[in-house]
CSV table of C-alpha atoms in Angstrom, one decimal:
chain,number,residue,atom,x,y,z
A,1,MET,CA,0.0,0.0,0.0
A,2,ARG,CA,1.3,3.4,-1.0
A,3,TYR,CA,1.0,6.4,1.4
A,4,MET,CA,1.0,10.0,0.4
A,5,ARG,CA,3.9,12.0,1.9
A,6,LEU,CA,2.9,15.2,3.7
A,7,GLY,CA,5.6,17.6,2.6
A,8,ALA,CA,6.7,20.8,4.5
A,9,ARG,CA,5.2,23.1,1.8
A,10,ILE,CA,1.8,21.3,2.0
A,11,LEU,CA,1.8,21.5,5.8
A,12,LYS,CA,2.8,25.2,5.8
A,13,THR,CA,0.1,26.0,3.3
A,14,GLY,CA,-2.5,24.3,5.5
A,15,LEU,CA,-1.3,26.1,8.6
A,16,ALA,CA,-1.3,29.4,6.9
A,17,VAL,CA,-4.9,29.0,5.7
A,18,VAL,CA,-6.0,28.0,9.2
A,19,LEU,CA,-4.3,30.9,10.8
A,20,ALA,CA,-5.7,33.3,8.1
A,21,LEU,CA,-9.3,32.1,8.8
A,22,TYR,CA,-8.9,32.4,12.5
A,23,LEU,CA,-7.4,35.9,12.3
A,24,ALA,CA,-10.1,37.1,9.9
A,25,ASN,CA,-12.9,35.7,12.1
A,26,TRP,CA,-11.2,37.2,15.3
A,27,LEU,CA,-10.9,40.6,13.6
A,28,GLN,CA,-14.5,40.2,12.3
A,29,PHE,CA,-13.7,40.7,8.6
A,30,ASN,CA,-15.9,38.9,6.2
A,31,PRO,CA,-15.7,36.8,4.1
A,32,PRO,CA,-12.7,35.1,5.7
A,33,THR,CA,-12.2,32.9,2.6
A,34,PHE,CA,-10.4,35.9,0.9
A,35,ALA,CA,-7.8,35.8,3.6
A,36,ALA,CA,-7.4,32.1,3.2
A,37,ILE,CA,-6.9,32.3,-0.6
A,38,ALA,CA,-4.3,35.0,-0.1
A,39,ALA,CA,-2.4,32.9,2.5
A,40,ALA,CA,-2.4,29.9,0.2
A,41,PHE,CA,-0.7,32.0,-2.6
A,42,ALA,CA,1.8,33.7,-0.3
A,43,ILE,CA,3.6,30.6,1.1
A,44,GLN,CA,7.2,30.5,0.2
A,45,PRO,CA,9.6,27.5,0.4
A,46,SER,CA,12.3,29.2,2.5
A,47,LEU,CA,12.7,31.9,5.2
A,48,PHE,CA,14.8,34.0,3.0
A,49,ARG,CA,12.2,34.1,0.2
A,50,THR,CA,9.6,34.9,2.8
A,51,LEU,CA,11.6,37.9,4.0
A,52,ARG,CA,12.4,39.0,0.4
A,53,THR,CA,8.9,38.7,-1.0
A,54,PHE,CA,6.9,40.1,1.9
A,55,SER,CA,7.5,43.7,1.1
A,56,HIS,CA,7.0,43.0,-2.6
A,57,GLN,CA,3.6,41.4,-1.8
A,58,VAL,CA,2.5,44.4,0.2
A,59,GLN,CA,3.6,46.8,-2.5
A,60,ALA,CA,2.0,44.8,-5.3
A,61,ASN,CA,-1.3,44.4,-3.5
A,62,LEU,CA,-1.4,48.1,-2.6
A,63,ILE,CA,-0.7,49.1,-6.2
A,64,GLY,CA,-3.4,46.7,-7.5
A,65,ALA,CA,-5.9,47.9,-4.9
A,66,ILE,CA,-5.4,51.6,-5.8
A,67,ILE,CA,-5.6,50.9,-9.5
A,68,GLY,CA,-8.7,48.8,-9.0
A,69,VAL,CA,-10.4,51.5,-6.9
A,70,ILE,CA,-9.6,54.2,-9.4
A,71,PHE,CA,-10.9,52.3,-12.3
A,72,VAL,CA,-14.1,51.1,-10.6
A,73,MET,CA,-15.0,54.6,-9.5
A,74,THR,CA,-14.2,55.9,-13.0
A,75,PHE,CA,-15.5,53.2,-15.3
A,76,GLY,CA,-17.6,50.8,-13.1
A,77,HIS,CA,-17.5,47.0,-12.5
A,78,ALA,CA,-17.8,45.8,-16.1
A,79,PRO,CA,-15.8,42.6,-16.8
A,80,PHE,CA,-13.9,44.4,-19.5
A,81,VAL,CA,-12.7,47.0,-17.0
A,82,VAL,CA,-11.5,44.2,-14.6
A,83,GLY,CA,-9.5,42.6,-17.5
A,84,VAL,CA,-7.9,45.9,-18.3
A,85,VAL,CA,-6.9,46.6,-14.7
A,86,VAL,CA,-5.4,43.1,-14.4
A,87,MET,CA,-3.3,43.6,-17.5
A,88,LEU,CA,-2.2,47.0,-16.4
A,89,SER,CA,-1.3,45.8,-12.9
A,90,ILE,CA,0.8,42.9,-14.3
A,91,ALA,CA,2.6,45.4,-16.6
A,92,ILE,CA,3.4,47.7,-13.7
A,93,PHE,CA,4.6,44.7,-11.5
A,94,ILE,CA,7.0,43.6,-14.3
A,95,LYS,CA,8.2,47.2,-14.8
A,96,LEU,CA,9.0,47.5,-11.1
A,97,LYS,CA,10.8,44.2,-11.2
A,98,LEU,CA,8.7,42.8,-8.4
A,99,GLU,CA,9.0,39.0,-7.6
A,100,PRO,CA,7.0,36.9,-10.1
A,101,ALA,CA,5.7,34.8,-7.2
A,102,ILE,CA,3.7,37.8,-5.8
A,103,ILE,CA,1.7,38.4,-9.0
A,104,PRO,CA,-1.1,35.8,-8.4
A,105,THR,CA,-1.8,37.2,-4.9
A,106,ALA,CA,-1.9,40.8,-6.2
A,107,ILE,CA,-4.3,39.8,-9.1
A,108,VAL,CA,-6.6,38.1,-6.6
A,109,THR,CA,-6.6,41.4,-4.6
A,110,VAL,CA,-7.6,43.3,-7.8
A,111,ILE,CA,-10.4,41.0,-8.7
A,112,ILE,CA,-11.7,40.8,-5.1
A,113,ILE,CA,-11.8,44.6,-4.8
A,114,MET,CA,-13.3,45.3,-8.2
A,115,GLU,CA,-16.1,42.8,-7.6
A,116,SER,CA,-17.1,44.6,-4.4
A,117,PRO,CA,-20.7,46.0,-4.4
A,118,SER,CA,-21.3,49.5,-5.8
A,119,ASP,CA,-23.0,50.7,-2.5
A,120,ASN,CA,-20.3,51.7,0.0
A,121,PHE,CA,-17.7,50.5,-2.5
A,122,LEU,CA,-14.7,52.1,-0.7
A,123,GLU,CA,-15.6,50.5,2.6
A,124,PHE,CA,-16.1,47.1,1.0
A,125,ALA,CA,-12.9,47.5,-1.0
A,126,ALA,CA,-10.9,48.5,2.1
A,127,GLN,CA,-12.2,45.4,4.0
A,128,ARG,CA,-11.3,43.1,1.2
A,129,PHE,CA,-7.8,44.6,0.9
A,130,ILE,CA,-7.3,44.1,4.7
A,131,LEU,CA,-8.5,40.5,4.3
A,132,VAL,CA,-5.8,39.9,1.7
A,133,LEU,CA,-3.2,41.5,3.9
A,134,ILE,CA,-4.3,39.2,6.8
A,135,GLY,CA,-3.7,36.2,4.5
A,136,ILE,CA,-0.3,37.5,3.5
A,137,LEU,CA,0.6,38.2,7.2
A,138,ALA,CA,-0.6,34.7,8.2
A,139,ALA,CA,1.6,33.1,5.5
A,140,PHE,CA,4.5,35.3,6.7
A,141,LEU,CA,4.1,34.3,10.3
A,142,VAL,CA,3.9,30.6,9.4
A,143,ASN,CA,7.0,30.8,7.3
A,144,LEU,CA,8.8,32.5,10.2
A,145,ALA,CA,7.6,30.1,12.9
A,146,PHE,CA,7.9,26.9,10.9
A,147,ILE,CA,11.3,25.1,11.1
A,148,PRO,CA,12.9,25.6,7.7
A,149,PRO,CA,14.0,22.5,5.8
A,150,ARG,CA,17.7,21.7,5.9
A,151,TYR,CA,18.4,22.5,2.3
A,152,GLU,CA,22.1,21.8,2.8
A,153,ASN,CA,21.4,18.1,3.6
A,154,LYS,CA,18.8,17.9,0.8
A,155,VAL,CA,21.2,19.2,-1.8
A,156,TYR,CA,24.0,16.9,-0.7
A,157,ASP,CA,21.8,13.8,-0.5
A,158,LYS,CA,20.2,14.4,-3.9
A,159,LEU,CA,23.6,15.2,-5.5
A,160,SER,CA,25.3,12.3,-3.9
A,161,SER,CA,22.8,9.7,-5.1
A,162,THR,CA,22.7,11.2,-8.6
A,163,THR,CA,26.5,11.3,-8.9
A,164,ASP,CA,26.9,7.7,-7.7
A,165,SER,CA,24.5,6.6,-10.5
A,166,LEU,CA,26.2,8.7,-13.1
A,167,LEU,CA,29.7,7.3,-12.2
A,168,GLU,CA,28.4,3.7,-12.3
A,169,TRP,CA,26.9,4.3,-15.8
A,170,LEU,CA,30.1,6.0,-17.0
A,171,GLU,CA,32.2,3.0,-16.0
A,172,LEU,CA,29.8,0.6,-17.7
A,173,VAL,CA,29.7,2.7,-20.9
A,174,ALA,CA,33.5,2.9,-20.9
A,175,ARG,CA,33.7,-0.9,-20.7
A,176,ARG,CA,30.9,-1.1,-23.3
A,177,GLU,CA,28.9,-3.2,-20.9
A,178,ALA,CA,25.9,-0.9,-20.5
A,179,ASP,CA,22.4,-1.9,-21.6
A,180,SER,CA,21.5,0.8,-24.1
A,181,ILE,CA,17.8,0.8,-23.4
A,182,ALA,CA,18.2,0.9,-19.6
A,183,LEU,CA,20.9,3.6,-20.0
A,184,ARG,CA,18.7,5.9,-22.1
A,185,GLU,CA,15.8,5.6,-19.7
A,186,ASP,CA,18.0,6.3,-16.7
A,187,MET,CA,19.7,9.2,-18.3
A,188,LYS,CA,16.4,11.0,-18.5
A,189,ALA,CA,15.9,10.4,-14.8
A,190,GLN,CA,19.4,11.6,-14.0
A,191,LYS,CA,18.9,14.8,-15.9
A,192,ASN,CA,15.7,15.4,-13.9
A,193,HIS,CA,17.6,14.7,-10.7
A,194,LEU,CA,20.3,17.2,-11.7
A,195,ASP,CA,17.6,19.8,-12.4
A,196,LYS,CA,16.0,19.2,-9.0
A,197,THR,CA,19.4,19.4,-7.3
A,198,ASN,CA,19.9,22.8,-8.9
A,199,ASP,CA,16.6,24.0,-7.6
A,200,LEU,CA,17.5,22.8,-4.1
A,201,PHE,CA,20.9,24.4,-4.4
A,202,ASN,CA,19.2,27.8,-5.2
A,203,LEU,CA,17.1,27.5,-2.0
A,204,PHE,CA,20.2,26.6,0.0
A,205,ARG,CA,22.1,29.5,-1.4
A,206,GLU,CA,19.4,31.8,-0.4
A,207,GLU,CA,19.4,30.7,3.2
A,208,ARG,CA,21.0,33.2,5.6
A,209,ASN,CA,22.7,32.6,8.9
A,210,TYR,CA,23.0,35.6,11.2
A,211,PHE,CA,26.1,34.3,13.0
A,212,ARG,CA,29.2,35.7,11.3
A,213,SER,CA,31.4,32.7,11.5
A,214,LYS,CA,28.7,30.3,10.3
A,215,THR,CA,27.9,32.7,7.5
A,216,PHE,CA,31.5,32.4,6.1
A,217,ASN,CA,31.3,28.7,6.5
A,218,GLN,CA,28.0,28.6,4.5
A,219,ARG,CA,29.5,30.7,1.8
A,220,ARG,CA,32.3,28.3,1.4
A,221,LYS,CA,29.8,25.4,1.2
A,222,VAL,CA,27.9,27.3,-1.5
A,223,VAL,CA,31.0,27.6,-3.6
A,224,VAL,CA,31.8,23.9,-3.1
A,225,PHE,CA,28.3,22.7,-3.8
A,226,ARG,CA,28.1,24.8,-6.9
A,227,GLN,CA,31.3,23.2,-8.2
A,228,MET,CA,30.0,19.7,-7.2
A,229,ILE,CA,26.9,20.2,-9.3
A,230,SER,CA,28.9,21.6,-12.2
A,231,THR,CA,31.3,18.6,-12.0
A,232,SER,CA,28.4,16.1,-12.0
A,233,GLU,CA,26.9,17.9,-15.0
A,234,LYS,CA,30.2,17.4,-16.8
A,235,ALA,CA,30.1,13.8,-15.9
A,236,TYR,CA,26.5,13.6,-17.3
A,237,ARG,CA,27.8,15.3,-20.5
A,238,VAL,CA,30.5,12.7,-20.9
A,239,LEU,CA,27.9,10.0,-20.5
A,240,GLU,CA,25.7,11.7,-23.0
A,241,MET,CA,28.5,12.0,-25.5
A,242,LEU,CA,29.5,8.4,-25.2
A,243,GLU,CA,25.9,7.1,-25.4
A,244,HIS,CA,25.2,9.2,-28.6
A,245,ARG,CA,28.4,8.0,-30.2
A,246,SER,CA,28.5,4.4,-29.0
A,247,GLU,CA,28.9,3.1,-32.5
A,248,ASP,CA,31.9,5.4,-33.2
A,249,PHE,CA,33.3,4.4,-29.9
A,250,SER,CA,33.1,0.7,-30.7
A,251,ASN,CA,34.9,1.3,-34.1
A,252,LEU,CA,37.9,3.0,-32.5
A,253,PRO,CA,41.1,0.9,-32.4
A,254,ASP,CA,41.5,-1.2,-29.3
A,255,ARG,CA,44.5,0.7,-28.0
A,256,VAL,CA,42.4,4.0,-28.1
A,257,LYS,CA,39.3,2.4,-26.6
A,258,GLY,CA,41.4,0.9,-23.8
A,259,ARG,CA,43.1,4.2,-23.0
A,260,ILE,CA,39.7,6.0,-22.9
A,261,GLU,CA,38.3,3.3,-20.6
A,262,GLU,CA,41.3,3.6,-18.3
A,263,GLN,CA,41.0,7.4,-18.2
A,264,ILE,CA,37.3,7.4,-17.4
A,265,THR,CA,37.8,4.8,-14.7
A,266,SER,CA,40.6,7.0,-13.2
A,267,LEU,CA,38.3,10.1,-13.3
A,268,THR,CA,35.4,8.3,-11.7
A,269,ASP,CA,37.7,7.1,-9.0
A,270,TYR,CA,39.0,10.6,-8.6
A,271,HIS,CA,35.5,11.9,-8.3
A,272,ARG,CA,34.5,9.5,-5.6
A,273,ARG,CA,37.7,10.3,-3.7
A,274,ILE,CA,36.9,14.0,-3.7
A,275,ILE,CA,33.5,13.3,-2.3
A,276,LEU,CA,34.9,11.1,0.4
A,277,ARG,CA,37.4,13.9,1.2
A,278,TYR,CA,34.5,16.3,1.6
A,279,ASN,CA,32.8,13.8,3.9
A,280,GLY,CA,35.9,13.5,6.1
A,281,LYS,CA,36.3,9.8,5.2
A,282,VAL,CA,39.6,10.5,3.5
A,283,SER,CA,42.0,12.5,5.7
A,284,THR,CA,44.3,13.9,3.1
A,285,ASN,CA,44.1,15.5,-0.3
A,286,ALA,CA,44.9,13.5,-3.4
A,287,LEU,CA,48.7,12.8,-3.7
A,288,GLU,CA,50.6,14.7,-6.3
A,289,ASP,CA,51.6,11.4,-8.0
A,290,TYR,CA,48.0,10.4,-8.2
A,291,VAL,CA,47.0,13.6,-9.9
A,292,ASN,CA,50.0,13.6,-12.2
A,293,GLU,CA,49.1,10.0,-13.3
A,294,ILE,CA,45.6,11.2,-14.3
A,295,GLU,CA,47.0,14.2,-16.2
A,296,GLU,CA,49.5,11.9,-18.0
A,297,GLY,CA,46.6,9.6,-18.8
A,298,GLN,CA,44.8,12.5,-20.4
A,299,SER,CA,47.8,13.4,-22.5
A,300,THR,CA,48.2,9.8,-23.7
A,301,MET,CA,44.5,9.5,-24.5
A,302,THR,CA,44.5,12.8,-26.4
A,303,ASN,CA,47.7,11.9,-28.4
A,304,LEU,CA,46.4,8.5,-29.3
A,305,PHE,CA,43.2,10.0,-30.6
A,306,VAL,CA,44.9,12.8,-32.5
A,307,THR,CA,47.2,10.4,-34.3
A,308,LEU,CA,44.2,8.6,-35.7
A,309,TYR,CA,43.6,11.6,-37.8
A,310,GLU,CA,46.8,10.8,-39.7
A,311,GLU,CA,45.9,7.2,-40.3
A,312,GLU,CA,44.5,6.7,-43.8
A,313,ALA,CA,42.7,3.5,-42.8
A,314,PHE,CA,40.6,5.4,-40.2
A,315,ASP,CA,37.4,7.1,-41.2
A,316,LEU,CA,37.8,10.8,-40.7
A,317,ALA,CA,34.1,11.3,-40.4
A,318,GLN,CA,34.1,9.0,-37.3
A,319,TRP,CA,37.1,10.9,-35.9
A,320,HIS,CA,35.3,14.2,-36.2
A,321,SER,CA,32.1,12.7,-34.8
A,322,PHE,CA,33.9,11.3,-31.7
A,323,LEU,CA,36.0,14.5,-31.0
A,324,PRO,CA,33.3,16.1,-28.8
A,325,ALA,CA,33.4,13.1,-26.5
A,326,ILE,CA,37.1,13.5,-26.0
A,327,SER,CA,36.6,17.2,-25.4
A,328,ALA,CA,33.9,16.4,-22.8
A,329,ILE,CA,36.2,14.0,-21.0
A,330,ILE,CA,38.9,16.7,-20.8
A,331,GLU,CA,36.4,19.2,-19.5
A,332,TYR,CA,35.2,16.7,-16.9
A,333,GLN,CA,38.8,16.3,-15.6
A,334,GLN,CA,39.3,20.1,-15.4
A,335,GLU,CA,36.2,20.4,-13.3
A,336,LEU,CA,37.3,17.6,-11.0
A,337,GLU,CA,40.7,19.3,-10.5
A,338,HIS,CA,38.9,22.6,-9.6
A,339,LEU,CA,36.6,20.7,-7.2
A,340,ASP,CA,39.5,19.0,-5.6
A,341,THR,CA,41.1,22.4,-4.9
A,342,LEU,CA,37.9,23.8,-3.5
A,343,VAL,CA,37.2,20.8,-1.2
A,344,GLU,CA,40.8,20.9,0.1
A,345,ASN,CA,40.5,24.7,0.9
A,346,HIS,CA,37.1,24.1,2.5
A,347,GLN,CA,38.5,21.3,4.7
A,348,ILE,CA,41.5,23.5,5.8
A,349,HIS,CA,39.3,26.4,6.7
A,350,THR,CA,36.8,24.1,8.5
A,351,THR,CA,39.6,22.7,10.6
A,352,GLU,CA,40.9,26.2,11.4
A,353,ASP,CA,37.4,27.3,12.4
A,354,ASP,CA,37.1,24.2,14.8
A,355,VAL,CA,40.4,25.0,16.4
A,356,ASN,CA,39.5,28.7,16.9
A,357,THR,CA,36.2,27.7,18.3
């Protein structure tokens, strides 16, 4: 039996709606459903986005309310007038570079206000505007009070599982043992996982810590995580190149295929070692001889492939077709070397922070 997971965003939305309804009823503003609708739209996934968008929400709703009141008092409640005000409001929000996330709430405000009765219009419009603000305030309070998700852990866990899968596929493809159908299907999933990792990373990057030392530590982690994602994306690129050019790969001379396989195996091992170093499971950075061996392997691989261009027996069309794969492998190695440097610096500074603390 499958159970539906109750995520933090769903829970926060429900709490915000409940709080908005209670506040509206307590303050005796009717109908309270307007506040609930505004609260549902105003929920944000992180505390930083809550703080960033709260002022934008107030500005946008105030602008929409003023435009709606002016147009109703001038042209009436006709549906055409409502449509014009909605379009005008959106244009103003975009011009002011307000957050796109606040536009739905502001448009709800415009429609609610413009649909107020003609009798005592200003009083009804003011009440409905306050109801919307109550909903925004409820969402803001829930976001402040609710324990924010640990995006650092979420980013790392998602990235770690995706990277492990990519490295396994890379080694299988290099040995020409991968099932092509299973590989194509899983590559789509891995690309989706990388996109989700980037989304989580953006949320983690937005998080703020108000303790100075921890803020510096978080900034270093942001830099390392960004490079980790970039490196895994390069690994995906290599996998994609080899999968698309599997026939050309198979037609390469054995000495070239063997060198490419050895180099990819070295790079995947290097990648795993860097991750273990970040986790603290490896106590030292990669030895110079280890890195030099990988660099020499790249030179050998490149030279072997380049010399194929001069062999009359080899199809030049296949050479040109497989060249992007060689380029992708070299770029992947460069990203790994940069990641290795960043992780080493991060570990050094983390150790210094622990000693100073």
